[in-house]
C-alpha positions as CSV (number, residue, x, y, z in Angstrom):
1,M,-20.9,-27.4,0.3
2,D,-19.9,-28.7,-3.1
3,L,-18.9,-32.4,-3.0
4,Q,-17.7,-34.7,-5.7
5,N,-18.4,-38.4,-5.1
6,G,-19.8,-37.4,-1.7
7,S,-16.4,-36.6,-0.2
8,V,-14.1,-34.2,-2.0
9,V,-14.5,-30.5,-0.9
10,T,-14.4,-28.1,-3.8
11,E,-14.9,-24.8,-1.9
12,F,-14.3,-23.3,1.5
13,I,-16.6,-21.1,3.5
14,L,-15.0,-18.0,5.2
15,L,-16.7,-17.0,8.5
16,G,-14.4,-14.1,9.4
17,F,-17.1,-11.4,9.3
18,S,-20.4,-13.2,10.2
19,A,-21.9,-10.2,12.0
20,G,-25.2,-8.4,11.2
21,W,-25.8,-6.5,8.0
22,E,-25.4,-3.1,9.8
23,L,-21.9,-4.0,11.0
24,Q,-21.0,-5.6,7.7
25,F,-22.0,-2.4,5.9
26,V,-19.5,-0.5,8.2
27,F,-16.8,-3.1,7.3
28,L,-17.7,-2.7,3.6
29,V,-17.3,1.0,3.6
30,T,-14.1,0.8,5.7
31,F,-12.3,-1.8,3.6
32,S,-13.4,-0.1,0.4
33,L,-11.9,3.2,1.5
34,I,-8.8,1.6,2.8
35,Y,-8.2,-0.4,-0.4
36,G,-8.9,2.7,-2.6
37,A,-6.4,4.8,-0.6
38,T,-3.9,2.0,-0.6
39,V,-3.9,1.7,-4.4
40,L,-3.9,5.4,-4.9
41,G,-1.2,6.1,-2.4
42,N,1.2,3.4,-3.6
43,V,0.6,4.2,-7.3
44,L,1.3,7.9,-6.5
45,I,4.6,6.9,-4.9
46,M,5.6,4.7,-7.9
47,V,4.7,7.4,-10.4
48,T,6.5,10.1,-8.4
49,V,9.7,8.0,-8.1
50,T,9.6,7.2,-11.8
51,F,9.0,10.7,-13.2
52,S,10.7,12.9,-10.6
53,S,14.3,13.6,-11.4
54,T,15.0,14.5,-7.8
55,L,14.1,11.0,-6.6
56,H,16.4,9.0,-8.9
57,S,18.3,7.6,-5.9
58,P,18.7,4.1,-4.5
59,M,16.5,4.7,-1.5
60,Y,13.6,5.9,-3.7
61,F,14.1,3.1,-6.2
62,L,13.7,0.6,-3.4
63,L,10.7,2.6,-2.0
64,G,9.0,2.4,-5.4
65,N,9.4,-1.4,-5.4
66,L,8.1,-1.6,-1.9
67,S,5.0,0.3,-2.9
68,F,4.4,-2.1,-5.8
69,L,4.7,-5.1,-3.4
70,D,2.4,-3.4,-0.9
71,M,-0.2,-2.8,-3.6
72,C,0.0,-6.4,-4.8
73,L,-0.2,-7.8,-1.2
74,S,-3.3,-5.8,-0.6
75,T,-4.9,-6.8,-3.9
76,V,-4.5,-10.5,-3.1
77,T,-6.9,-10.2,-0.1
78,T,-8.9,-7.0,0.1
79,P,-11.0,-7.2,-3.1
80,K,-12.2,-10.7,-2.0
81,I,-13.0,-9.3,1.5
82,I,-15.1,-6.5,-0.1
83,R,-16.9,-9.0,-2.4
84,D,-17.7,-11.3,0.5
85,L,-19.2,-8.4,2.5
86,L,-21.6,-7.9,-0.4
87,T,-22.8,-11.5,-0.5
88,E,-24.5,-13.8,1.9
89,H,-22.5,-16.9,0.9
90,K,-18.9,-16.2,1.6
91,T,-17.1,-19.0,-0.3
92,I,-13.9,-19.5,-2.2
93,S,-12.9,-22.4,-4.4
94,V,-10.1,-24.7,-3.3
95,W,-7.9,-23.6,-6.1
96,G,-8.8,-19.9,-5.5
97,C,-7.8,-20.5,-1.9
98,M,-4.5,-22.0,-3.0
99,A,-3.8,-19.1,-5.4
100,Q,-4.5,-16.6,-2.7
101,M,-2.1,-18.2,-0.3
102,F,0.6,-18.6,-3.0
103,F,0.6,-14.9,-4.0
104,M,0.2,-13.7,-0.4
105,H,3.3,-15.5,0.7
106,C,5.2,-14.7,-2.5
107,F,4.7,-10.9,-2.1
108,G,5.2,-11.1,1.7
109,G,8.5,-13.0,1.4
110,A,9.7,-10.6,-1.3
111,E,8.8,-7.6,0.9
112,M,10.7,-9.0,3.9
113,T,13.8,-9.3,1.7
114,L,13.3,-5.8,0.3
115,L,13.0,-4.3,3.7
116,I,16.4,-5.8,4.6
117,A,17.8,-4.2,1.4
118,M,16.4,-0.9,2.4
119,A,18.1,-1.2,5.8
120,F,21.4,-1.9,4.1
121,D,20.8,1.2,1.9
122,R,20.4,3.4,5.1
123,Y,23.5,1.8,6.6
124,V,25.6,2.8,3.6
125,A,24.0,6.3,3.4
126,I,24.6,7.1,7.0
127,C,27.8,5.2,7.9
128,K,29.6,5.4,4.5
129,P,28.2,8.5,2.8
130,L,31.3,9.2,0.6
131,H,31.0,5.7,-0.9
132,Y,27.2,5.6,-1.1
133,R,26.9,6.0,-4.9
134,T,29.7,3.6,-5.6
135,I,28.3,0.8,-3.3
136,M,24.6,1.3,-4.1
137,S,25.1,0.9,-7.9
138,H,22.3,0.2,-10.4
139,K,23.6,-3.4,-10.6
140,L,23.3,-3.9,-6.9
141,L,19.9,-2.4,-6.8
142,K,18.6,-4.7,-9.6
143,G,20.2,-7.6,-7.8
144,F,18.3,-6.7,-4.6
145,V,15.0,-6.6,-6.5
146,I,15.7,-9.9,-8.3
147,L,16.8,-11.5,-5.0
148,S,13.6,-10.3,-3.2
149,W,11.3,-11.8,-5.8
150,T,13.4,-15.0,-5.9
151,I,13.2,-15.5,-2.1
152,G,9.5,-14.7,-2.2
153,F,8.9,-17.4,-4.9
154,I,11.1,-20.0,-3.1
155,H,9.4,-19.2,0.2
156,T,5.9,-19.7,-1.1
157,M,6.7,-22.7,-3.3
158,S,8.4,-24.5,-0.4
159,Q,5.0,-24.4,1.5
160,M,2.5,-24.6,-1.4
161,V,4.1,-27.7,-2.9
162,L,3.2,-29.6,0.3
163,T,-0.2,-28.0,0.6
164,V,-1.7,-28.1,-2.9
165,N,-2.2,-31.8,-2.9
166,L,-3.6,-32.2,0.6
167,P,-6.9,-34.1,0.7
168,F,-9.9,-32.0,1.8
169,C,-12.9,-34.3,2.4
170,G,-14.4,-33.2,5.7
171,P,-14.8,-29.8,7.4
172,H,-14.8,-27.0,4.9
173,I,-15.4,-23.9,7.1
174,I,-12.4,-21.6,7.7
175,D,-13.6,-20.1,11.0
176,N,-12.4,-16.7,12.2
177,S,-10.7,-15.8,9.0
178,I,-11.6,-13.4,6.1
179,F,-9.1,-14.9,3.7
180,C,-7.2,-18.2,3.1
181,D,-4.0,-18.7,4.9
182,L,-1.9,-21.7,5.5
183,P,-2.4,-22.4,9.3
184,L,-6.2,-22.6,9.1
185,V,-6.4,-24.3,5.7
186,I,-3.9,-27.0,6.7
187,K,-6.0,-27.9,9.7
188,L,-8.9,-28.8,7.5
189,A,-7.0,-31.6,5.6
190,C,-8.2,-35.2,6.1
191,M,-4.8,-36.4,7.4
192,D,-2.3,-35.8,10.1
193,T,-0.7,-32.4,9.4
194,Y,1.4,-32.0,12.5
195,T,4.7,-32.2,10.6
196,L,3.4,-29.8,8.0
197,E,2.2,-27.4,10.7
198,L,5.7,-27.4,12.2
199,F,7.2,-26.8,8.8
200,V,5.0,-23.8,8.2
201,I,6.0,-22.4,11.6
202,A,9.6,-23.0,10.8
203,D,9.3,-21.5,7.3
204,S,7.1,-18.5,7.8
205,G,7.4,-17.9,11.5
206,L,11.2,-18.2,11.8
207,L,11.8,-16.4,8.5
208,S,9.8,-13.4,9.8
209,F,11.5,-13.5,13.2
210,I,15.0,-13.8,11.8
211,C,14.5,-11.0,9.3
212,F,13.1,-8.8,12.0
213,L,16.1,-9.5,14.2
214,L,18.5,-8.8,11.4
215,L,16.8,-5.5,10.8
216,L,16.9,-4.5,14.4
217,V,20.6,-5.4,14.6
218,S,21.3,-3.4,11.4
219,Y,19.5,-0.3,12.8
220,T,21.3,-0.7,16.1
221,V,24.7,-0.8,14.4
222,I,23.8,2.3,12.4
223,L,22.8,4.3,15.6
224,V,25.9,3.1,17.5
225,T,28.2,4.0,14.7
226,V,26.7,7.5,14.3
227,Q,26.8,8.1,18.1
228,Q,30.5,7.2,18.2
229,R,31.3,9.6,15.4
230,S,29.1,12.6,16.4
231,S,26.6,13.1,19.1
232,G,24.7,15.7,17.0
233,G,24.4,13.2,14.1
234,L,22.4,10.8,16.3
235,R,19.3,13.0,16.2
236,K,19.6,13.2,12.4
237,A,20.0,9.4,12.1
238,L,17.0,8.8,14.3
239,S,14.9,11.2,12.2
240,T,16.0,9.3,9.0
241,L,15.5,5.8,10.4
242,S,12.3,6.4,12.3
243,A,10.1,5.9,9.2
244,H,12.0,2.7,8.3
245,I,11.7,1.3,11.9
246,T,8.0,2.1,12.0
247,V,7.4,0.2,8.7
248,V,9.5,-2.8,9.8
249,T,7.6,-3.0,13.2
250,L,4.2,-2.7,11.6
251,F,5.0,-5.4,8.9
252,F,6.9,-7.9,11.0
253,G,5.0,-7.7,14.3
254,P,1.8,-9.3,13.0
255,C,3.7,-11.8,10.9
256,I,5.6,-13.1,13.9
257,F,2.5,-13.4,16.0
258,I,0.5,-15.1,13.3
259,Y,3.1,-17.6,12.0
260,A,5.3,-18.2,15.0
261,W,2.5,-18.6,17.4
262,P,1.0,-22.1,18.2
263,F,-1.6,-23.2,15.6
264,S,-4.3,-23.5,18.3
265,S,-4.0,-19.7,19.0
266,F,-4.2,-18.6,15.3
267,A,-7.9,-18.0,15.4
268,S,-7.5,-15.2,18.0
269,N,-5.1,-13.4,15.6
270,K,-7.7,-12.3,13.0
271,I,-7.2,-8.6,13.8
272,L,-3.4,-9.0,13.3
273,A,-4.1,-10.8,10.0
274,V,-6.2,-7.9,8.8
275,F,-3.6,-5.4,9.9
276,Y,-0.8,-7.3,8.1
277,T,-2.6,-7.7,4.8
278,V,-4.9,-4.7,4.7
279,I,-3.7,-1.9,7.0
280,T,0.1,-2.0,6.6
281,P,0.1,-1.5,2.8
282,L,-1.8,1.7,3.4
283,L,0.4,2.9,6.3
284,N,3.6,2.5,4.3
285,P,2.9,5.3,1.8
286,I,1.5,7.5,4.5
287,I,4.6,7.1,6.7
288,Y,7.0,7.6,3.8
289,T,5.2,10.7,2.4
290,L,4.2,12.6,5.6
291,R,7.7,12.3,7.1
292,N,9.6,13.0,3.8
293,E,9.7,16.6,2.7
294,K,11.6,15.6,-0.5
295,M,8.8,13.2,-1.5
296,Q,6.2,15.8,-0.8
297,G,8.0,18.4,-2.8
298,A,8.3,16.0,-5.8
299,M,4.6,15.2,-5.6
300,R,3.7,18.8,-5.7
301,K,5.8,19.4,-8.7
302,L,4.3,16.6,-10.7
303,Q,2.2,17.8,-13.6
304,F,-0.1,15.4,-15.5
């Protein structure tokens, strides 16, 4: 432990993967393959959406932005995890920890907003197909992207402005975690953080839960509207929305459990934290490509 004047902590120790070298080697290979596939898959989607003329539509524009956010979210945590698996001393500086939390919540908050925009896009496409191009204009799409980044920035700043100046002078071990996150880091501060803990639960937990409910309501409205118009259209709508619903569930499920759960239970959610920051950014491109014939066809036609 690095101390200044015998009291100020300058780095944290991460004990998420403190197993034997054999198991750590398995983790190293696994996370390296996952991260490589995540970057490759999301970059491939962004390139395909950018250069394929058949994918110049609002849905794929939003999908390209989702892939960028997924790649950024994974890059905030996974490379550090891989590096720690290669070293015996798994440490991170206090300011490195703050930066990791800042960008993770910024990209996460932006992705929540973007998923809502994608749900609105599907609503217009299915329920108002004749007005789709008029409603989903380039101006609105750019507004969605700007709004998602703005909300992500406000979301992370509202928490980090209260966290960055916390005094850390005692315990410096972040147990049961492979990266920095607000609930565990806040508990290490040398002061009463009960109010701040409640604020984090209200900010991150309720934001995740409310966004998830809004998305479920929007998809329910779409399915009910389609069923009232045509019984045969319900199957087509389910096929179209299944990928979106899967992505939403995989993204918001771990978030709700991690941030809306009591702080004392957070340590048991390490697997969910890994799933949210490492696995989900890989699953998104898989879900959207394997279930989308148009995307697959555009990828096959790309010539470099």
